[in-house]
Coordinates of C-alpha atoms and ligand atoms in Angstrom, one line a residue:
M1 CA 8.0 7.4 60.6
S2 CA 5.1 7.7 59.0
L3 CA 6.1 6.9 55.9
K4 CA 6.8 3.0 54.8
I5 CA 9.8 1.9 54.4
L6 CA 9.4 -0.8 50.6
I7 CA 11.6 -3.2 52.1
H8 CA 12.6 -6.1 48.9
L9 CA 13.4 -9.4 50.3
I10 CA 14.8 -12.2 47.6
A11 CA 14.1 -15.5 47.7
A12 CA 15.4 -17.6 44.9
A13 CA 16.3 -21.3 45.7
R14 CA 15.2 -24.1 48.6
P15 CA 16.5 -23.2 51.2
N16 CA 16.2 -19.4 51.1
F17 CA 12.1 -19.2 51.1
M18 CA 12.8 -20.5 55.2
K19 CA 15.5 -17.3 55.9
I20 CA 13.0 -15.0 54.6
A21 CA 9.3 -16.1 56.3
P22 CA 9.6 -15.7 59.9
L23 CA 11.5 -11.9 58.3
Y24 CA 8.7 -11.5 55.6
H25 CA 6.5 -12.6 59.0
A26 CA 7.5 -10.1 61.5
L27 CA 8.2 -7.0 59.3
K28 CA 4.7 -7.0 57.9
K29 CA 3.7 -6.6 61.8
E30 CA 5.8 -3.1 61.8
V31 CA 3.9 -0.1 61.3
W32 CA 7.2 1.4 59.4
A33 CA 8.0 -1.3 57.1
A34 CA 5.9 -2.4 53.7
P35 CA 8.0 -6.3 52.9
I36 CA 8.1 -6.8 49.3
I37 CA 8.7 -10.6 47.7
V38 CA 10.5 -10.7 45.0
H39 CA 11.3 -14.7 43.9
T40 CA 14.0 -14.7 41.3
G41 CA 12.6 -17.1 39.6
Q42 CA 16.2 -19.5 40.1
H43 CA 14.1 -22.5 42.0
Y44 CA 10.6 -23.4 40.1
D45 CA 9.4 -26.4 40.6
L46 CA 6.3 -26.9 42.8
N47 CA 8.0 -29.5 45.1
M48 CA 11.2 -27.1 45.5
S49 CA 9.4 -23.9 46.0
D50 CA 5.6 -23.5 45.7
A51 CA 5.5 -26.4 48.1
F52 CA 7.8 -24.4 50.6
F53 CA 5.2 -20.9 50.1
M54 CA 2.6 -23.2 50.9
D55 CA 4.5 -24.7 54.2
L56 CA 5.7 -21.2 54.6
N57 CA 2.7 -19.2 55.3
L58 CA 3.9 -17.8 52.6
P59 CA 1.7 -15.2 49.4
E60 CA 2.6 -15.6 46.8
P61 CA 5.4 -14.1 45.3
H62 CA 4.8 -10.1 45.4
I63 CA 7.2 -9.8 42.4
H64 CA 8.5 -13.0 40.1
L65 CA 11.3 -12.3 37.8
G66 CA 11.2 -16.4 36.0
V67 CA 15.1 -16.6 35.2
G68 CA 14.7 -20.3 36.0
S69 CA 18.2 -22.1 35.0
G70 CA 21.6 -21.8 33.3
T71 CA 25.0 -21.9 33.4
H72 CA 26.7 -19.3 35.9
A73 CA 27.5 -16.9 33.7
E74 CA 23.8 -16.7 32.4
Q75 CA 21.5 -16.9 36.0
T76 CA 23.7 -14.6 37.5
G77 CA 23.6 -11.5 34.8
Q78 CA 19.4 -12.4 33.5
V79 CA 18.6 -11.9 37.2
M80 CA 21.2 -8.7 37.3
I81 CA 18.9 -7.4 34.2
A82 CA 15.7 -8.3 35.2
Y83 CA 16.2 -7.3 38.7
E84 CA 17.5 -3.4 37.2
K85 CA 14.2 -3.4 35.9
A86 CA 12.4 -4.1 39.1
L87 CA 15.0 -1.5 41.5
L88 CA 13.7 0.8 38.6
E89 CA 10.3 0.7 39.2
Q90 CA 9.7 0.0 42.8
R91 CA 13.0 2.2 44.2
P92 CA 12.8 -0.1 47.1
D93 CA 14.8 1.4 50.4
L94 CA 16.4 -1.7 51.9
V95 CA 16.4 -5.0 49.9
I96 CA 17.4 -7.7 51.6
V97 CA 19.2 -10.5 50.6
V98 CA 20.5 -14.1 51.8
G99 CA 22.3 -17.6 51.4
D100 CA 24.8 -17.9 49.4
V101 CA 22.7 -18.9 45.8
N102 CA 23.6 -17.0 42.0
S103 CA 21.2 -14.9 43.2
T104 CA 21.4 -13.6 46.3
V105 CA 24.8 -12.3 44.4
A106 CA 23.1 -11.0 41.0
C107 CA 20.7 -8.7 42.8
A108 CA 23.3 -7.7 45.8
L109 CA 24.6 -6.4 42.4
A110 CA 22.6 -5.1 40.7
A111 CA 21.2 -2.9 43.3
S112 CA 24.6 -2.0 44.5
K113 CA 25.3 -0.4 40.6
I114 CA 21.7 1.0 40.6
S115 CA 21.0 4.8 40.3
Y116 CA 17.5 5.9 41.0
E117 CA 18.9 9.1 39.5
S118 CA 18.9 8.6 36.0
I119 CA 15.3 7.7 36.1
N120 CA 13.2 10.5 38.1
S121 CA 14.9 13.3 38.8
S122 CA 12.2 14.9 41.1
N123 CA 13.2 12.7 43.5
P124 CA 15.4 14.9 46.2
T125 CA 17.1 12.8 46.5
N126 CA 18.1 11.2 43.6
R127 CA 21.5 9.7 44.1
E128 CA 20.8 7.5 46.3
R129 CA 20.3 3.5 46.0
P130 CA 19.1 1.0 48.5
L131 CA 20.7 -0.2 51.3
I132 CA 22.0 -3.6 50.9
A133 CA 21.3 -6.1 54.2
H134 CA 23.2 -9.7 53.6
L135 CA 21.3 -12.5 55.9
E136 CA 24.0 -15.2 56.7
A137 CA 26.4 -12.7 56.6
G138 CA 30.5 -14.5 57.4
L139 CA 30.2 -18.1 56.7
R140 CA 33.3 -19.3 55.0
S141 CA 34.5 -22.4 53.5
F142 CA 37.8 -21.0 52.6
D143 CA 37.0 -23.6 49.1
R144 CA 36.5 -21.2 46.7
T145 CA 36.2 -23.5 44.1
M146 CA 32.4 -23.7 45.7
P147 CA 30.5 -21.5 43.5
E148 CA 28.5 -20.6 46.9
E149 CA 31.9 -19.0 48.0
I150 CA 33.1 -16.6 45.1
N151 CA 28.5 -16.0 45.8
R152 CA 29.4 -15.2 50.0
I153 CA 32.7 -12.9 49.2
V154 CA 31.0 -10.7 46.5
T155 CA 27.6 -11.1 48.4
D156 CA 29.5 -9.6 52.4
S157 CA 31.6 -7.1 50.2
L158 CA 28.5 -5.3 48.6
A159 CA 26.2 -5.6 51.6
D160 CA 25.6 -2.0 53.7
I161 CA 24.6 -4.3 57.3
L162 CA 26.0 -7.8 57.9
L163 CA 23.7 -9.9 59.7
T164 CA 25.5 -13.0 61.3
P165 CA 24.4 -16.3 62.6
S166 CA 27.4 -17.1 64.8
Q167 CA 30.9 -15.3 66.1
D168 CA 33.1 -17.8 63.6
A169 CA 31.4 -15.3 60.7
N170 CA 31.7 -11.9 62.3
E171 CA 35.7 -12.8 62.6
N172 CA 35.3 -13.8 58.8
L173 CA 34.3 -10.4 58.3
L174 CA 36.4 -8.2 60.6
R175 CA 39.4 -10.3 58.8
E176 CA 38.3 -9.2 55.7
G177 CA 38.1 -5.8 56.9
I178 CA 35.0 -4.6 57.2
S179 CA 34.3 -2.7 59.8
K180 CA 32.8 -3.9 62.8
D181 CA 29.9 -1.0 62.2
K182 CA 28.3 -2.5 59.9
I183 CA 28.4 -6.5 61.2
R184 CA 25.2 -7.4 63.8
R185 CA 25.4 -10.8 64.4
V186 CA 21.5 -12.4 65.1
G187 CA 21.5 -15.6 64.9
N188 CA 20.4 -18.6 62.9
M189 CA 16.3 -17.5 60.7
M190 CA 16.4 -21.6 60.1
I191 CA 16.0 -22.2 63.8
D192 CA 13.0 -19.6 63.5
S193 CA 11.4 -21.0 60.3
L194 CA 11.3 -25.1 61.8
E195 CA 9.6 -23.4 65.3
M196 CA 7.5 -21.4 63.6
L197 CA 6.0 -24.1 62.3
R198 CA 7.2 -27.4 65.0
E199 CA 3.6 -28.1 65.7
K200 CA 3.1 -28.5 62.1
I201 CA 6.2 -30.9 61.7
Q202 CA 5.5 -32.9 64.9
G203 CA 2.3 -33.3 63.4
Q204 CA 2.6 -35.9 60.5
A205 CA 4.7 -38.9 59.6
S206 CA 5.8 -38.8 57.5
Y207 CA 7.9 -42.3 57.8
E208 CA 4.6 -43.6 57.9
K209 CA 4.6 -43.6 53.5
F210 CA 7.7 -46.2 54.0
G211 CA 7.0 -48.9 56.6
L212 CA 9.1 -47.5 58.3
D213 CA 8.7 -46.2 62.3
P214 CA 11.0 -43.5 64.0
R215 CA 14.5 -43.6 64.3
D216 CA 14.6 -46.5 62.0
Y217 CA 16.3 -45.3 58.8
G218 CA 19.0 -41.7 58.2
L219 CA 18.2 -39.4 55.7
V220 CA 20.3 -38.8 52.7
T221 CA 20.0 -35.4 50.5
L222 CA 23.3 -35.0 48.7
H223 CA 23.4 -32.1 45.7
R224 CA 26.8 -30.9 45.6
P225 CA 28.1 -30.5 41.9
S226 CA 31.4 -31.9 43.1
N227 CA 29.3 -35.4 44.9
V228 CA 26.8 -35.4 41.9
D229 CA 28.1 -34.1 39.0
D230 CA 30.9 -36.5 38.3
Q231 CA 30.2 -39.3 36.8
N232 CA 32.2 -41.5 39.1
M233 CA 31.6 -40.1 42.6
L234 CA 28.1 -40.5 41.9
E235 CA 28.5 -44.2 41.4
S236 CA 30.9 -44.6 44.2
L237 CA 28.6 -43.1 46.2
C238 CA 25.9 -44.6 44.9
Q239 CA 27.3 -47.9 46.0
T240 CA 27.7 -47.2 49.7
L241 CA 24.5 -46.4 50.3
T242 CA 22.7 -49.5 48.7
R243 CA 25.2 -51.4 50.9
I244 CA 24.3 -49.3 54.0
A245 CA 20.8 -50.0 53.3
Q246 CA 21.3 -53.7 54.2
N247 CA 21.9 -52.7 57.8
I248 CA 19.0 -49.5 57.9
S249 CA 16.5 -47.8 56.1
L250 CA 17.4 -45.0 53.5
I251 CA 14.9 -42.1 52.8
F252 CA 16.8 -40.5 49.3
P253 CA 14.5 -37.0 48.3
V254 CA 16.9 -36.5 45.2
H255 CA 17.5 -33.1 43.8
P256 CA 16.5 -32.4 40.6
R257 CA 20.5 -31.6 39.5
T258 CA 21.3 -34.6 41.1
R259 CA 18.1 -36.5 39.8
K260 CA 19.7 -35.8 35.6
S261 CA 22.8 -36.9 36.9
L262 CA 21.8 -39.9 38.0
E263 CA 19.3 -40.7 34.9
Q264 CA 22.6 -39.9 32.5
N265 CA 24.9 -41.8 34.0
G266 CA 22.5 -45.2 34.2
L267 CA 22.1 -44.8 38.4
M268 CA 18.9 -44.2 38.8
S269 CA 18.2 -48.4 38.4
L270 CA 21.4 -49.4 41.7
L271 CA 19.3 -47.2 43.6
N272 CA 15.8 -47.8 42.5
E273 CA 16.7 -52.1 43.3
A274 CA 18.1 -51.8 46.8
D275 CA 15.6 -53.2 49.7
D276 CA 15.5 -50.5 52.5
L277 CA 16.1 -47.7 50.1
H278 CA 13.3 -45.6 49.5
T279 CA 14.1 -42.6 46.3
V280 CA 11.4 -40.4 46.4
E281 CA 10.7 -36.5 45.1
P282 CA 12.2 -33.8 46.7
M283 CA 9.9 -32.7 50.0
G284 CA 8.2 -29.8 50.7
Y285 CA 9.2 -28.0 54.2
T286 CA 7.7 -29.8 56.9
R287 CA 6.9 -33.4 55.0
F288 CA 10.5 -33.6 54.5
M289 CA 11.2 -31.9 57.9
N290 CA 9.3 -34.5 60.0
L291 CA 11.6 -36.6 58.3
L292 CA 14.8 -35.0 59.5
F293 CA 13.0 -35.3 63.2
N294 CA 12.5 -38.7 63.9
C295 CA 15.5 -40.3 61.3
R296 CA 18.5 -41.9 63.5
F297 CA 21.1 -39.9 61.1
A298 CA 21.3 -37.5 58.2
I299 CA 23.8 -37.8 55.4
T300 CA 23.9 -35.1 53.7
D301 CA 26.0 -32.1 51.5
S302 CA 23.4 -29.1 52.1
G303 CA 24.6 -26.1 54.7
G304 CA 21.2 -25.9 56.0
I305 CA 20.3 -29.9 56.9
Q306 CA 24.2 -29.5 59.1
E307 CA 22.2 -26.6 61.0
E308 CA 18.9 -28.6 61.6
T309 CA 20.6 -31.5 63.0
T310 CA 23.2 -29.8 65.2
Y311 CA 19.9 -27.9 66.6
L312 CA 17.6 -31.1 66.6
G313 CA 20.9 -33.2 68.4
I314 CA 20.9 -35.4 65.6
P315 CA 24.0 -37.0 64.1
C316 CA 24.3 -35.4 60.7
L317 CA 27.5 -36.9 58.4
T318 CA 28.7 -33.8 55.9
L319 CA 30.2 -35.9 52.4
R320 CA 32.1 -32.6 52.0
P321 CA 36.1 -31.5 52.7
N322 CA 35.0 -28.5 54.5
T323 CA 32.1 -26.7 56.2
E324 CA 31.5 -23.0 56.0
R325 CA 29.8 -23.5 59.2
P326 CA 32.3 -24.6 61.4
I327 CA 30.2 -24.2 64.4
T328 CA 27.7 -27.5 64.4
I329 CA 31.1 -29.7 64.1
E330 CA 32.7 -27.8 67.0
Q331 CA 29.1 -27.7 69.0
G332 CA 26.3 -29.6 67.0
T333 CA 26.6 -32.9 65.8
N334 CA 27.7 -32.8 62.5
Q335 CA 30.8 -34.5 61.2
L336 CA 32.9 -34.0 57.5
C337 CA 33.2 -37.3 55.7
I338 CA 35.0 -38.4 52.7
P339 CA 32.9 -41.1 51.1
E340 CA 35.2 -44.1 51.7
D341 CA 34.8 -43.0 56.0
L342 CA 31.1 -43.3 54.9
E343 CA 30.2 -46.7 55.9
S344 CA 32.2 -47.1 59.0
R345 CA 30.6 -44.3 60.4
V346 CA 27.1 -45.4 60.3
E347 CA 28.5 -47.8 62.3
S348 CA 29.9 -45.9 64.8
I349 CA 26.9 -43.7 65.1
L350 CA 24.7 -47.4 65.0
S351 CA 26.6 -48.1 67.9
G352 CA 25.9 -45.0 69.4
K353 CA 29.4 -43.7 69.6
M354 CA 28.4 -40.4 69.3
G355 CA 29.8 -37.3 71.7
R356 CA 27.8 -34.3 73.7
C357 CA 26.8 -31.3 71.3
A358 CA 25.0 -28.2 72.4
V359 CA 22.8 -25.8 70.5
P360 CA 24.8 -22.2 69.5
E361 CA 23.9 -19.4 70.9
L362 CA 21.2 -17.6 69.3
W363 CA 19.3 -20.6 67.6
D364 CA 16.6 -19.9 69.4
G365 CA 13.6 -18.8 66.7
Q366 CA 14.5 -15.3 67.6
T367 CA 16.5 -14.3 64.8
A368 CA 13.7 -12.5 62.8
S369 CA 12.9 -10.1 66.0
R370 CA 16.8 -9.1 66.1
V371 CA 16.7 -9.0 62.5
V372 CA 14.0 -7.0 62.5
K373 CA 16.1 -4.6 65.7
S374 CA 18.8 -4.4 63.8
I375 CA 17.5 -2.8 60.0
E376 CA 15.5 0.0 62.5
G377 CA 18.7 0.4 63.2
L378 CA 20.1 0.9 60.4
L379 CA 17.2 3.0 58.6
H380 CA 17.1 5.0 61.4
A381 CA 20.7 6.0 60.9
Y382 CA 20.2 6.9 57.4
I383 CA 17.1 8.5 57.4
V384 CA 18.4 11.0 60.3
T385 CA 22.0 11.1 57.9
A386 CA 21.3 11.3 55.4
S387 CA 17.7 12.2 54.2
Y388 CA 17.1 8.9 52.7
T389 CA 14.3 8.7 51.3
R390 CA 11.4 7.1 52.4
N391 CA 8.8 5.9 49.3
Q392 CA 5.4 5.4 49.6
P393 CA 4.7 1.5 48.5
N394 CA 2.1 0.6 46.2
D395 CA -1.4 -0.7 48.2
T396 CA -1.6 -4.0 45.9
M397 CA 1.9 -4.5 47.4
N398 CA 1.1 -4.0 50.6
Ligands
LIG1 C1 21.3 -24.3 44.5 C2 22.7 -22.9 44.5 C3 23.2 -23.8 46.5 C4 22.0 -24.6 47.1 C5 21.2 -25.2 46.6 C6 19.4 -25.8 46.8 C7 24.0 -21.9 43.9 C8 25.0 -22.0 42.9 N1 23.8 -22.8 43.9 O1 22.1 -25.2 43.2 O2 24.1 -23.5 46.2 O3 22.2 -25.3 47.9 O4 20.2 -24.4 45.0 O5 19.0 -26.7 46.2 O6 23.4 -20.4 43.4 N2 15.7 -27.6 38.7 C9 15.1 -28.3 38.4 N3 13.5 -27.7 39.3 C10 13.9 -26.8 40.2 C11 15.4 -25.7 40.0 C12 16.5 -26.9 39.3 O7 15.3 -29.4 37.6 O8 13.0 -25.7 40.3 C13 17.6 -27.9 38.0 C14 17.9 -26.8 37.0 O9 17.7 -26.8 35.6 C15 19.5 -27.5 36.9 C16 19.5 -28.0 38.6 O10 18.7 -28.8 38.9 O11 19.7 -28.3 35.4 C17 20.4 -27.2 39.5 O12 20.0 -25.7 39.4 P1 20.5 -24.7 40.1 O13 19.5 -24.1 41.0 O14 21.4 -24.1 39.1 O15 21.2 -24.8 41.0 P2 21.2 -26.4 42.1 O16 21.8 -27.2 42.1 O17 19.7 -26.1 42.9

């Protein structure tokens, strides 16, 4: 290939940055690829976004849509409007969306409906739109009350290539009638980021700041609307955490959504007054991962932490009725947990009751190279069969 393929990597919210970083670095090494980072601005605080770019050695985003917060429709709609303009200006050949946040579905929708024809009639392939790849395709919680589940289903139905982390995801897609020709099992990209930065992660001792030793504490993260938006649920969780902290220290980096709800409901002081319950601001990637590497267990409702604890062999209690990542339960260290059972589950972990676990296949730090190969194969097929146009990227973007 003599001309470079212009590839947009869509980054929006905290968990996305770890999924695009290994891919950006891998694509940069390919002579045929010109990767461009598009930040929608869904997460915008320094410690929710910039700190991750620095830790993951990512350049400043090449395009920043600056959308920010809003209701689901506002956020999704505003990303679509802003990204449509970027698509028309840049005419990427491929758009890679990751995960399941509102920006993922918004960019996939904008890319699937765009027509380059109307703005550049001199382009011989002006009927074309960019191809769409979805990384982390096929995950399903089967719970449509979760906004992320809607985002997953819609994004997968629009994607031209579906890059999955595990066999269960392939099966979900096949069941929904998606052609097997579009599906590639590539493994888990989060593990690539973890391995890429393992030395830096292990070179720190974030727990010392709290006067703690490795395995001396549990790590807590909570941000799902079902746990933090409802006052009664949040209050009962806070009370449970303060009781657990009487047995073992807890470190709780508080997500902005959770902080807002804690403050609105007057619950921040309940946590702050508890001995050995350390609430802190959200942390950058390597500092947080150092805490995760060294904790005795995690209590979470995050998707990524279910996977990272499985990879590290650390017990994880997931405060949700379901998970789109069942492999972390079947093979890994994850357990779903209702708030009423949290204390007794922690006691079991502290008394050493823990089954054996395995690292799922293809969670090996080599996912980015498998994605690059899959993309190369896909583009080759399109270039041969559909005379797909390869744009010459703007030099400043390189
Ligand atoms: C979003 C994703 C969720 C993902 C999570 C990771 C959707 C539907 N949800 O949830 O899947 O697991 O990110 O963190 O896309 N806020 C700040 N600063 C920021 C970002 C957000 O203060 O940098 C505030 C916003 O003002 C808003 C709240 O946090 O009030 C929620 O932000 P939003 O991005 O809408 O959803 P998350 O709960 O973070």
